[in-house]
Amino acid sequence: MPSLSALTIIILLCLFIYRYLIQPFFSPLFCIPAAHFSAPFSPLWILLIRRRGLENRTLLACHERLGPIIRLGPSELSVNCVDGGIRAIYSGGFEKHEWYSNVFDNYGVPCMFSMANSKPHSVRKRMISNVYSKSYLQNSPEMLRISQVLLYHRLLPVIESLAREGREVDVHELNFAATMDFINAYLFGLDNGSNFIEDAPFRKHFLALYYSRKTYTFWPQEMPKLTSFLHKLGIRLVPQFVEVANREIEDWCLSMCKGVETNLEAGGKTTNTSASPVVYSQLADSLLTSSTKSAPDDSFHPQDLTIASEMLDHLAAGHETSGITLTFLIHELSQRPNMQASLREELLTLSPTLSYKPASINEDQKTNLPELPSPRALDALPILHALLLETLRLHAAIPGPQPRVTPSIPSALAGYSNIPPNTRVSALPYTLHRNAAVFPDPLAWKPERWLEAGKEQKEEMMRWFWAFGSGGRMCIGNNFAMQGEFTVFAESNASGYDCVMFVELLLMGSWCRVEMKVLLAAIYTNYTTSVVDDEGIEQEDAYTAGPVGNKLVLKFARVEGGIS
């Protein structure tokens, strides 16, 4: 008669065989093409792909081989289609996966981007969406003043000095400096925000901290329970210096929040538009007036940390995504002098232009600064518009998957029904933007595709254009989507899309018009750019993806015959 221990082993072995070798054959997902032979039985394959930084290109190859929906693991799918794909997932009540909160919470407090549930997300969205709306930004005296000061007192003097002295510069770092100063000034006011453009030592220190953490997000994001368990045993999968870097970045953001609060308490609401902390004040006032019932998640966290968590998420998203996009766009333009000339010819049709005359600007006083062209005028420039769209298509700053979880009732995706609850499903811009049937010659950077396309072709391209996602967690409607480069996107929205990933869409969308367009217009009205060192310019395979080498070295030159 077998012993009790032998029976236990036999039972456990039978359970293992059933769970991992027999049950997968009866899963509703078994009929979906597997990206790898092991996918129905184990998530190990896709975890290894992610750990090695190969996910985006691997999923593209698998979708090209197997079709619009593939199985990545026992309970995970990837889709690469619009109808029955991103529309169903991101406009169909699929909640965010815990993947977001595992990394994107700050101070241990959820921000809008990391919130898993729709209700608190919707409450938070309503608190601040108006200050990022089209009408607000286009008529904002704060945004106008911020743009004038940052362009004419910080960025253009730096570029002018580089051009006159013939010095090269890492424009990737300079882009991050400009975009960080822009978003921080809008969050906290110019007086309380950053000055990365002029303070190179702190800029380099901060960016070193920021990027030191990047390669260590895999463990807490994909394997949080294992990471936590091993940490309790004294085994660190994430080095301690990452925690130190996180704390320093959080402390820096919190210090700006406290600086704003101190100023507001001392003097009340400022009348100085450049000093006005637009987003901070909007969120603080909304939290103060909201009831516990209307904002259930906020009652569990101190208000100062709730605000700081939101501000940190905005400054991170606002500087990194825009900075990456600018780098790839400038790199493409720097290889095409003729296209620079065409863009400059278009920019000189603005009234007023963004011509920079150093001798006419008082460096000691921020008064009588040159007027800027209206945001509406910048939005109406077709070449500038096309350059941005094509860069966002081919070099989306966030090309990686956006994981969601299927709801409590079975779902249908890409022609397959009975998808069980709690299945992880994702789509990604990287694969959607490389559909050759929609974007001929998809690996080539061709801004002309947006200029030459007919109405139907452009609408189809915009249906597949997913640089900012889509989704049903929230909808800020056409007021937001109709801004500049999203006019066609809004028209597509009318047939079924909502807006998603609020912070990324909000910041990337609004700042594409307000920030990136004005920066590009200011640069290429006055200067040409040429490549000095673009080694490592190829884009990373990651969720947020900049250049592999994390640099782009250029030279600026004054436009021949330009104003000096």
XYZ file of C-alpha atoms in Angstrom:
564
model
C 0.000 0.000 0.000
C 1.542 3.338 -1.012
C 2.564 5.676 1.769
C 0.804 8.980 2.473
C 3.775 10.923 1.121
C 3.722 8.927 -2.122
C -0.010 9.568 -2.543
C 0.579 13.261 -1.969
C 3.247 13.341 -4.643
C 1.015 11.451 -7.102
C -1.909 13.808 -6.455
C 0.272 16.885 -6.892
C 1.748 15.443 -10.087
C -1.726 14.740 -11.465
C -2.855 18.258 -10.607
C 0.225 19.666 -12.323
C -0.355 17.583 -15.452
C -4.011 18.606 -15.585
C -3.376 22.295 -14.897
C -0.460 22.818 -17.266
C -0.711 20.051 -19.882
C -4.400 19.094 -20.233
C -6.490 22.114 -19.218
C -4.871 24.459 -21.796
C -6.357 22.326 -24.593
C -9.866 23.080 -23.284
C -9.328 26.835 -22.841
C -11.531 29.119 -24.998
C -8.250 30.733 -26.056
C -6.799 27.542 -27.510
C -8.174 28.252 -30.999
C -6.375 31.619 -31.147
C -3.008 31.426 -32.953
C -0.148 31.123 -30.475
C 2.846 33.408 -30.967
C 5.035 30.610 -29.600
C 4.351 26.897 -29.136
C 4.628 27.294 -25.350
C 2.214 30.240 -25.076
C -0.892 28.144 -24.182
C 1.007 26.474 -21.357
C 3.299 29.107 -19.858
C 3.966 32.886 -19.889
C 7.721 32.252 -19.795
C 8.270 32.958 -23.502
C 6.712 36.433 -23.523
C 8.353 37.282 -20.186
C 11.765 36.470 -21.647
C 10.995 38.546 -24.742
C 10.077 41.509 -22.536
C 13.102 41.070 -20.313
C 15.373 41.144 -23.370
C 13.731 44.304 -24.765
C 12.364 42.670 -27.912
C 8.614 42.849 -27.399
C 7.532 45.407 -30.004
C 9.438 43.979 -32.948
C 8.589 40.400 -31.927
C 4.861 41.154 -31.792
C 5.047 42.868 -35.178
C 6.622 39.772 -36.737
C 4.069 37.495 -35.050
C 1.088 39.555 -36.181
C 2.429 39.693 -39.741
C 2.752 35.909 -39.656
C -0.375 34.917 -37.722
C -2.948 37.666 -38.148
C -4.727 40.350 -36.098
C -4.983 38.441 -32.823
C -2.360 36.227 -31.193
C -1.939 34.423 -27.891
C 1.095 35.419 -25.840
C 0.512 33.328 -22.738
C -2.079 31.140 -21.002
C -4.199 34.221 -20.273
C -2.803 36.972 -22.502
C -3.605 38.210 -26.010
C -2.293 40.841 -28.410
C -4.506 42.459 -31.057
C -3.553 44.416 -34.147
C -6.756 45.631 -35.757
C -9.261 48.450 -35.405
C -12.673 46.844 -35.780
C -13.051 44.097 -33.210
C -9.708 45.097 -31.757
C -8.798 48.479 -30.308
C -12.404 49.687 -30.558
C -13.688 46.746 -28.535
C -10.920 46.872 -25.933
C -10.394 50.566 -25.382
C -13.987 51.695 -25.861
C -15.654 48.662 -24.348
C -15.198 48.987 -20.604
C -11.990 46.973 -20.298
C -10.221 48.238 -17.165
C -6.501 48.872 -16.895
C -4.224 46.014 -15.872
C -2.327 46.228 -12.571
C 0.782 46.658 -14.739
C 0.222 50.434 -14.561
C -0.046 50.843 -10.791
C 2.969 48.589 -10.243
C 5.248 51.312 -11.634
C 3.336 54.544 -12.257
C 2.091 55.268 -8.729
C 4.127 58.020 -7.050
C 4.670 58.367 -3.292
C 2.603 55.192 -3.001
C -0.387 57.224 -4.252
C -2.254 56.561 -7.517
C -2.187 59.244 -10.181
C -4.777 59.486 -12.918
C -2.656 57.451 -15.332
C -2.158 54.560 -12.905
C -5.756 54.348 -11.630
C -7.199 50.954 -12.523
C -10.877 51.738 -12.022
C -12.944 54.033 -14.197
C -14.855 55.904 -11.482
C -11.954 57.593 -9.624
C -10.238 58.186 -12.946
C -13.313 59.981 -14.259
C -13.590 62.095 -11.108
C -9.939 63.155 -11.341
C -10.208 63.821 -15.063
C -13.079 66.244 -14.550
C -11.005 68.166 -12.020
C -8.295 69.231 -14.451
C -9.354 68.548 -18.033
C -10.466 72.123 -18.683
C -6.955 73.616 -18.273
C -5.706 71.352 -21.064
C -8.664 71.992 -23.361
C -8.337 73.528 -26.800
C -10.130 76.748 -25.949
C -8.247 77.258 -22.695
C -4.803 76.736 -24.172
C -5.459 78.814 -27.276
C -6.589 81.742 -25.136
C -4.365 81.234 -22.099
C -2.338 84.325 -21.101
C -0.232 82.000 -18.941
C 0.688 79.805 -21.906
C 1.464 82.845 -24.040
C 3.727 84.348 -21.397
C 5.454 81.029 -20.687
C 6.156 80.542 -24.404
C 7.547 84.058 -24.809
C 9.876 83.831 -21.808
C 11.121 80.306 -22.493
C 11.753 80.986 -26.169
C 13.219 84.483 -26.096
C 14.951 84.482 -22.730
C 16.141 80.887 -22.474
C 16.133 78.611 -25.503
C 16.889 80.889 -28.455
C 19.787 82.683 -26.672
C 21.348 79.265 -25.987
C 20.931 78.157 -29.603
C 22.203 81.521 -30.877
C 25.363 81.137 -28.805
C 25.900 77.601 -30.106
C 25.412 78.753 -33.698
C 27.713 81.783 -33.459
C 30.506 79.772 -31.847
C 30.024 76.740 -34.122
C 29.663 74.402 -31.138
C 27.915 71.065 -31.306
C 25.230 70.092 -28.811
C 23.324 67.023 -27.678
C 19.929 68.171 -28.920
C 18.195 65.197 -27.289
C 19.205 66.558 -23.904
C 18.315 70.099 -24.962
C 14.874 68.922 -26.104
C 14.248 67.384 -22.696
C 15.350 70.635 -21.072
C 12.931 72.711 -23.133
C 9.970 70.377 -22.721
C 10.600 70.020 -18.980
C 10.687 73.789 -18.511
C 7.494 74.196 -20.541
C 5.447 71.640 -18.638
C 6.789 72.661 -15.227
C 6.000 76.308 -15.896
C 2.422 75.352 -16.730
C 2.155 73.093 -13.681
C 3.868 75.310 -11.105
C 4.404 78.733 -12.728
C 7.674 80.053 -14.133
C 8.906 81.245 -10.739
C 8.436 77.837 -9.112
C 9.236 75.558 -12.055
C 12.500 74.236 -13.449
C 15.203 75.955 -15.493
C 16.777 72.987 -17.236
C 17.646 75.017 -20.338
C 20.127 77.219 -18.477
C 21.036 75.016 -15.496
C 23.021 72.338 -17.336
C 24.609 70.698 -14.232
C 21.266 70.029 -12.539
C 19.713 69.007 -15.843
C 22.389 66.372 -16.381
C 22.058 65.180 -12.791
C 18.283 64.851 -13.044
C 18.335 63.058 -16.408
C 20.966 60.636 -15.093
C 18.664 59.849 -12.159
C 15.641 59.557 -14.402
C 17.236 57.103 -16.813
C 19.098 55.054 -14.202
C 15.768 53.434 -13.300
C 14.575 52.536 -16.760
C 15.994 49.043 -17.183
C 14.674 47.893 -13.810
C 10.938 48.322 -14.354
C 10.498 44.769 -15.692
C 10.517 42.991 -12.337
C 7.966 45.083 -10.404
C 5.810 45.548 -13.493
C 5.637 41.995 -14.822
C 6.440 39.941 -11.712
C 5.395 42.065 -8.713
C 4.680 39.183 -6.325
C 8.041 37.517 -6.946
C 9.817 40.860 -6.633
C 8.118 41.596 -3.316
C 8.684 38.084 -1.932
C 12.383 38.059 -2.745
C 12.773 41.573 -1.336
C 11.428 40.306 1.997
C 14.142 37.618 1.919
C 16.797 40.273 1.322
C 17.165 39.536 -2.401
C 16.879 42.675 -4.515
C 15.812 42.318 -8.130
C 15.694 46.122 -8.273
C 18.936 47.705 -6.989
C 18.749 50.085 -4.062
C 20.072 52.979 -6.145
C 16.805 52.853 -8.138
C 14.818 53.466 -4.943
C 17.212 56.282 -4.026
C 16.739 57.858 -7.474
C 12.957 57.544 -7.183
C 12.984 59.242 -3.790
C 15.146 62.122 -5.019
C 12.883 62.716 -8.021
C 9.802 62.569 -5.798
C 11.409 64.965 -3.300
C 12.217 67.399 -6.118
C 8.625 67.420 -7.334
C 7.285 67.715 -3.789
C 9.579 70.698 -3.155
C 8.058 72.505 -6.158
C 4.580 71.734 -4.855
C 5.478 73.093 -1.423
C 7.015 76.184 -3.006
C 3.776 76.897 -4.840
C 1.711 76.324 -1.713
C 3.924 78.635 0.339
C 3.609 81.393 -2.254
C -0.158 80.998 -2.479
C -0.553 81.074 1.296
C 1.633 84.152 1.575
C 0.104 86.213 -1.189
C -3.060 84.514 -2.327
C -3.809 84.149 -6.024
C -1.099 85.763 -8.115
C -1.979 88.217 -10.864
C 1.352 87.592 -12.563
C 0.421 85.296 -15.436
C 3.910 83.814 -15.798
C 3.953 82.933 -12.086
C 0.495 81.366 -12.045
C 0.615 77.620 -11.224
C -2.221 76.750 -13.598
C -2.531 72.991 -13.194
C -1.492 72.876 -9.536
C -4.073 75.495 -8.557
C -6.805 73.829 -10.586
C -6.263 70.430 -8.971
C -5.774 71.812 -5.448
C -8.954 73.878 -5.648
C -10.928 70.946 -7.065
C -9.742 68.570 -4.342
C -10.560 71.123 -1.694
C -14.122 71.577 -2.871
C -14.849 67.930 -3.729
C -16.588 65.750 -1.188
C -15.226 62.445 0.066
C -18.100 60.713 -1.661
C -17.311 62.213 -5.054
C -13.611 61.383 -4.879
C -13.407 58.092 -2.995
C -9.767 57.320 -3.666
C -8.505 60.711 -2.498
C -9.770 60.294 1.076
C -7.209 57.570 1.747
C -4.174 59.716 0.924
C -2.885 63.080 2.175
C -3.883 65.844 -0.200
C -0.322 67.105 -0.635
C 0.804 63.674 -1.851
C -2.267 63.279 -4.049
C -1.394 66.540 -5.785
C 2.327 65.741 -5.933
C 1.663 62.312 -7.462
C -0.433 63.895 -10.209
C 2.095 66.662 -10.854
C 4.985 64.200 -11.065
C 3.118 62.109 -13.594
C 2.356 65.169 -15.727
C 5.922 66.455 -15.700
C 7.314 63.008 -16.508
C 4.878 62.408 -19.380
C 5.004 66.002 -20.572
C 8.760 66.241 -20.918
C 9.714 62.729 -22.024
C 7.156 62.037 -24.737
C 7.507 65.468 -26.333
C 11.300 65.408 -26.013
C 11.552 62.039 -27.742
C 9.273 63.155 -30.584
C 11.273 66.333 -31.119
C 14.536 64.400 -31.238
C 13.401 62.014 -33.948
C 11.755 64.782 -35.971
C 14.831 66.998 -35.805
C 17.035 64.048 -36.761
C 14.923 63.356 -39.847
C 14.936 67.027 -40.835
C 18.679 67.365 -40.242
C 19.276 64.835 -43.016
C 17.022 66.742 -45.435
C 18.135 70.367 -46.068
C 15.515 70.791 -48.786
C 12.734 69.874 -46.397
C 14.107 72.328 -43.852
C 13.923 75.014 -46.521
C 10.312 74.120 -47.365
C 9.358 74.230 -43.706
C 11.078 77.593 -43.267
C 9.274 79.014 -46.267
C 5.986 77.949 -44.687
C 6.958 79.363 -41.272
C 7.740 82.752 -42.797
C 4.097 83.048 -43.849
C 3.159 83.442 -40.170
C 2.310 86.899 -38.929
C 4.121 87.729 -36.803
C 6.963 85.354 -37.583
C 9.200 83.815 -34.945
C 12.306 85.611 -36.208
C 14.786 86.066 -33.367
C 16.646 89.397 -33.100
C 18.985 89.157 -30.086
C 19.898 92.848 -30.141
C 16.284 93.898 -29.694
C 15.625 91.864 -26.529
C 16.491 93.178 -23.086
C 18.176 90.241 -21.353
C 17.624 91.769 -17.911
C 13.893 92.388 -18.124
C 11.150 90.056 -19.244
C 9.195 92.895 -20.794
C 8.328 93.902 -24.326
C 9.050 90.443 -25.639
C 8.211 89.782 -29.307
C 4.689 88.690 -30.111
C 4.065 85.060 -31.030
C 1.913 83.778 -33.879
C -1.426 82.460 -32.706
C -1.801 78.751 -31.946
C -4.492 78.614 -34.621
C -2.034 79.928 -37.214
C 0.542 77.306 -36.239
C -2.109 74.582 -36.421
C -2.977 75.630 -39.964
C 0.539 74.994 -41.368
C 0.259 71.772 -43.413
C 3.979 70.927 -43.664
C 4.608 71.351 -39.940
C 1.483 69.308 -39.265
C 2.586 66.495 -41.593
C 6.091 66.378 -40.095
C 4.640 65.799 -36.639
C 2.101 63.206 -37.716
C 4.674 61.155 -39.608
C 7.161 61.301 -36.748
C 4.475 60.227 -34.301
C 3.551 57.377 -36.631
C 7.014 55.968 -37.231
C 8.633 57.004 -33.957
C 5.760 57.000 -31.448
C 7.257 57.985 -28.103
C 5.149 55.297 -26.441
C 5.101 52.464 -29.006
C 4.599 49.624 -26.515
C 1.494 47.652 -25.498
C -1.303 49.203 -23.437
C -2.580 46.303 -21.295
C -6.218 45.998 -20.299
C -8.251 43.232 -18.630
C -11.373 41.653 -20.102
C -14.558 42.325 -18.102
C -16.534 39.884 -15.993
C -18.581 38.635 -18.936
C -17.034 36.823 -21.937
C -15.869 39.116 -24.730
C -15.434 38.943 -28.495
C -12.230 40.118 -30.177
C -11.051 39.999 -33.800
C -13.608 37.359 -34.774
C -13.106 35.139 -31.719
C -15.878 34.903 -29.122
C -16.017 33.685 -25.534
C -12.778 35.383 -24.439
C -12.837 34.635 -20.687
C -12.831 37.315 -17.950
C -9.524 38.579 -16.510
C -7.617 37.931 -19.724
C -4.818 40.431 -20.317
C -5.249 42.037 -23.748
C -3.163 44.718 -25.434
C -2.660 46.665 -28.627
C 0.403 48.712 -29.475
C 1.145 51.659 -31.797
C 4.304 49.958 -33.047
C 2.351 47.278 -34.935
C -0.708 49.351 -35.863
C 1.481 52.025 -37.477
C 3.339 49.467 -39.611
C 0.342 48.086 -41.466
C 1.530 48.267 -45.078
C -2.044 48.146 -46.393
C -2.746 51.438 -44.635
C 0.724 53.023 -44.635
C 2.554 51.965 -47.849
C 6.299 51.585 -47.293
C 5.632 51.733 -43.532
C 9.263 51.720 -42.390
C 10.059 54.907 -44.318
C 9.607 58.403 -42.866
C 7.417 60.082 -45.478
C 5.617 63.251 -44.315
C 4.299 63.666 -47.843
C 1.905 60.749 -47.265
C -0.198 63.097 -45.078
C -0.046 65.934 -47.617
C -0.846 63.885 -50.704
C -3.498 61.507 -49.315
C -7.092 61.905 -50.419
C -9.918 62.309 -47.907
C -10.738 58.591 -47.674
C -7.100 57.527 -47.448
C -6.373 60.097 -44.738
C -9.384 58.966 -42.746
C -8.197 55.371 -42.967
C -4.695 56.346 -41.846
C -6.171 58.210 -38.887
C -8.277 55.180 -37.940
C -5.015 53.285 -37.506
C -3.064 56.213 -36.063
C -2.679 55.321 -32.381
C 0.196 57.404 -31.045
C -2.083 58.541 -28.206
C -4.248 55.478 -27.789
C -8.026 55.406 -27.592
C -10.429 54.092 -25.040
C -13.548 54.141 -22.987
C -12.130 54.936 -19.561
C -12.922 58.515 -20.274
C -13.938 60.821 -23.067
C -12.923 64.449 -23.176
C -14.764 64.809 -26.474
C -14.194 66.846 -29.588
C -13.273 70.017 -27.664
C -9.962 68.389 -26.970
C -9.566 66.140 -29.991
C -10.221 68.971 -32.449
C -6.946 70.645 -31.607
C -4.669 71.116 -34.581
C -3.165 67.862 -35.610
C -6.140 65.955 -34.191
C -8.823 67.408 -36.424
C -8.898 64.264 -38.548
C -8.562 62.128 -35.410
C -11.697 63.806 -34.058
C -13.537 63.010 -37.275
C -12.563 59.353 -36.783
C -13.735 59.646 -33.176
C -17.212 60.417 -34.403
C -17.459 56.869 -35.727
C -16.626 55.132 -32.498
C -13.427 56.217 -30.783
C -13.144 57.763 -27.383
C -9.984 59.307 -25.970
C -7.688 57.335 -23.654
C -4.604 57.341 -21.547
C -5.686 60.744 -20.360
C -2.325 62.067 -19.247
C -0.421 60.896 -22.318
C -3.146 61.993 -24.719
C -3.726 65.220 -22.848
C -0.101 66.185 -22.608
C 1.039 64.770 -25.916
C -2.040 66.085 -27.734
C -2.139 69.579 -26.312
C 1.598 69.986 -26.167
C 2.049 68.789 -29.762
C 0.297 71.989 -30.700
C 1.334 74.387 -27.978
C 4.813 73.140 -27.170
C 6.315 71.098 -29.973
C 4.979 73.205 -32.811
C 6.150 76.479 -31.328
C 9.576 75.009 -30.495
C 10.033 73.645 -34.014
C 8.791 76.873 -35.559
C 11.181 78.968 -33.462
C 14.160 76.764 -34.326
C 13.614 76.377 -38.069
C 12.592 79.982 -38.667
C 16.063 81.050 -37.544
C 18.452 78.101 -37.922
C 19.388 75.061 -39.921
C 20.460 71.821 -38.270
C 22.993 69.234 -39.378
C 24.022 65.910 -37.873
C 27.388 65.587 -36.150
C 26.918 62.244 -34.374
C 23.778 60.119 -34.628
C 25.253 56.826 -33.507
C 22.586 54.992 -31.527
C 19.705 57.018 -32.977
C 17.707 53.861 -33.693
C 14.668 53.678 -31.434
C 14.591 51.452 -28.380
C 12.223 48.504 -28.200
C 10.385 49.519 -25.051
C 7.131 50.924 -23.704
C 8.498 54.481 -23.748
C 11.194 54.491 -26.404
C 13.853 57.082 -27.123
C 17.104 56.637 -29.035
C 19.181 53.612 -28.029
C 22.209 55.858 -27.542
C 20.152 58.414 -25.594
C 21.734 61.263 -27.585
C 21.743 63.147 -30.876
C 24.624 65.538 -31.497
C 23.921 68.373 -33.948
C 25.160 71.762 -35.032
C 22.940 74.806 -35.448
C 23.670 77.424 -38.087
C 22.014 80.777 -38.627
C 19.881 80.792 -41.737
C 21.921 82.304 -44.553
C 20.693 85.844 -45.029
C 18.736 85.587 -41.783
C 18.299 88.342 -39.231
C 21.107 88.774 -36.730
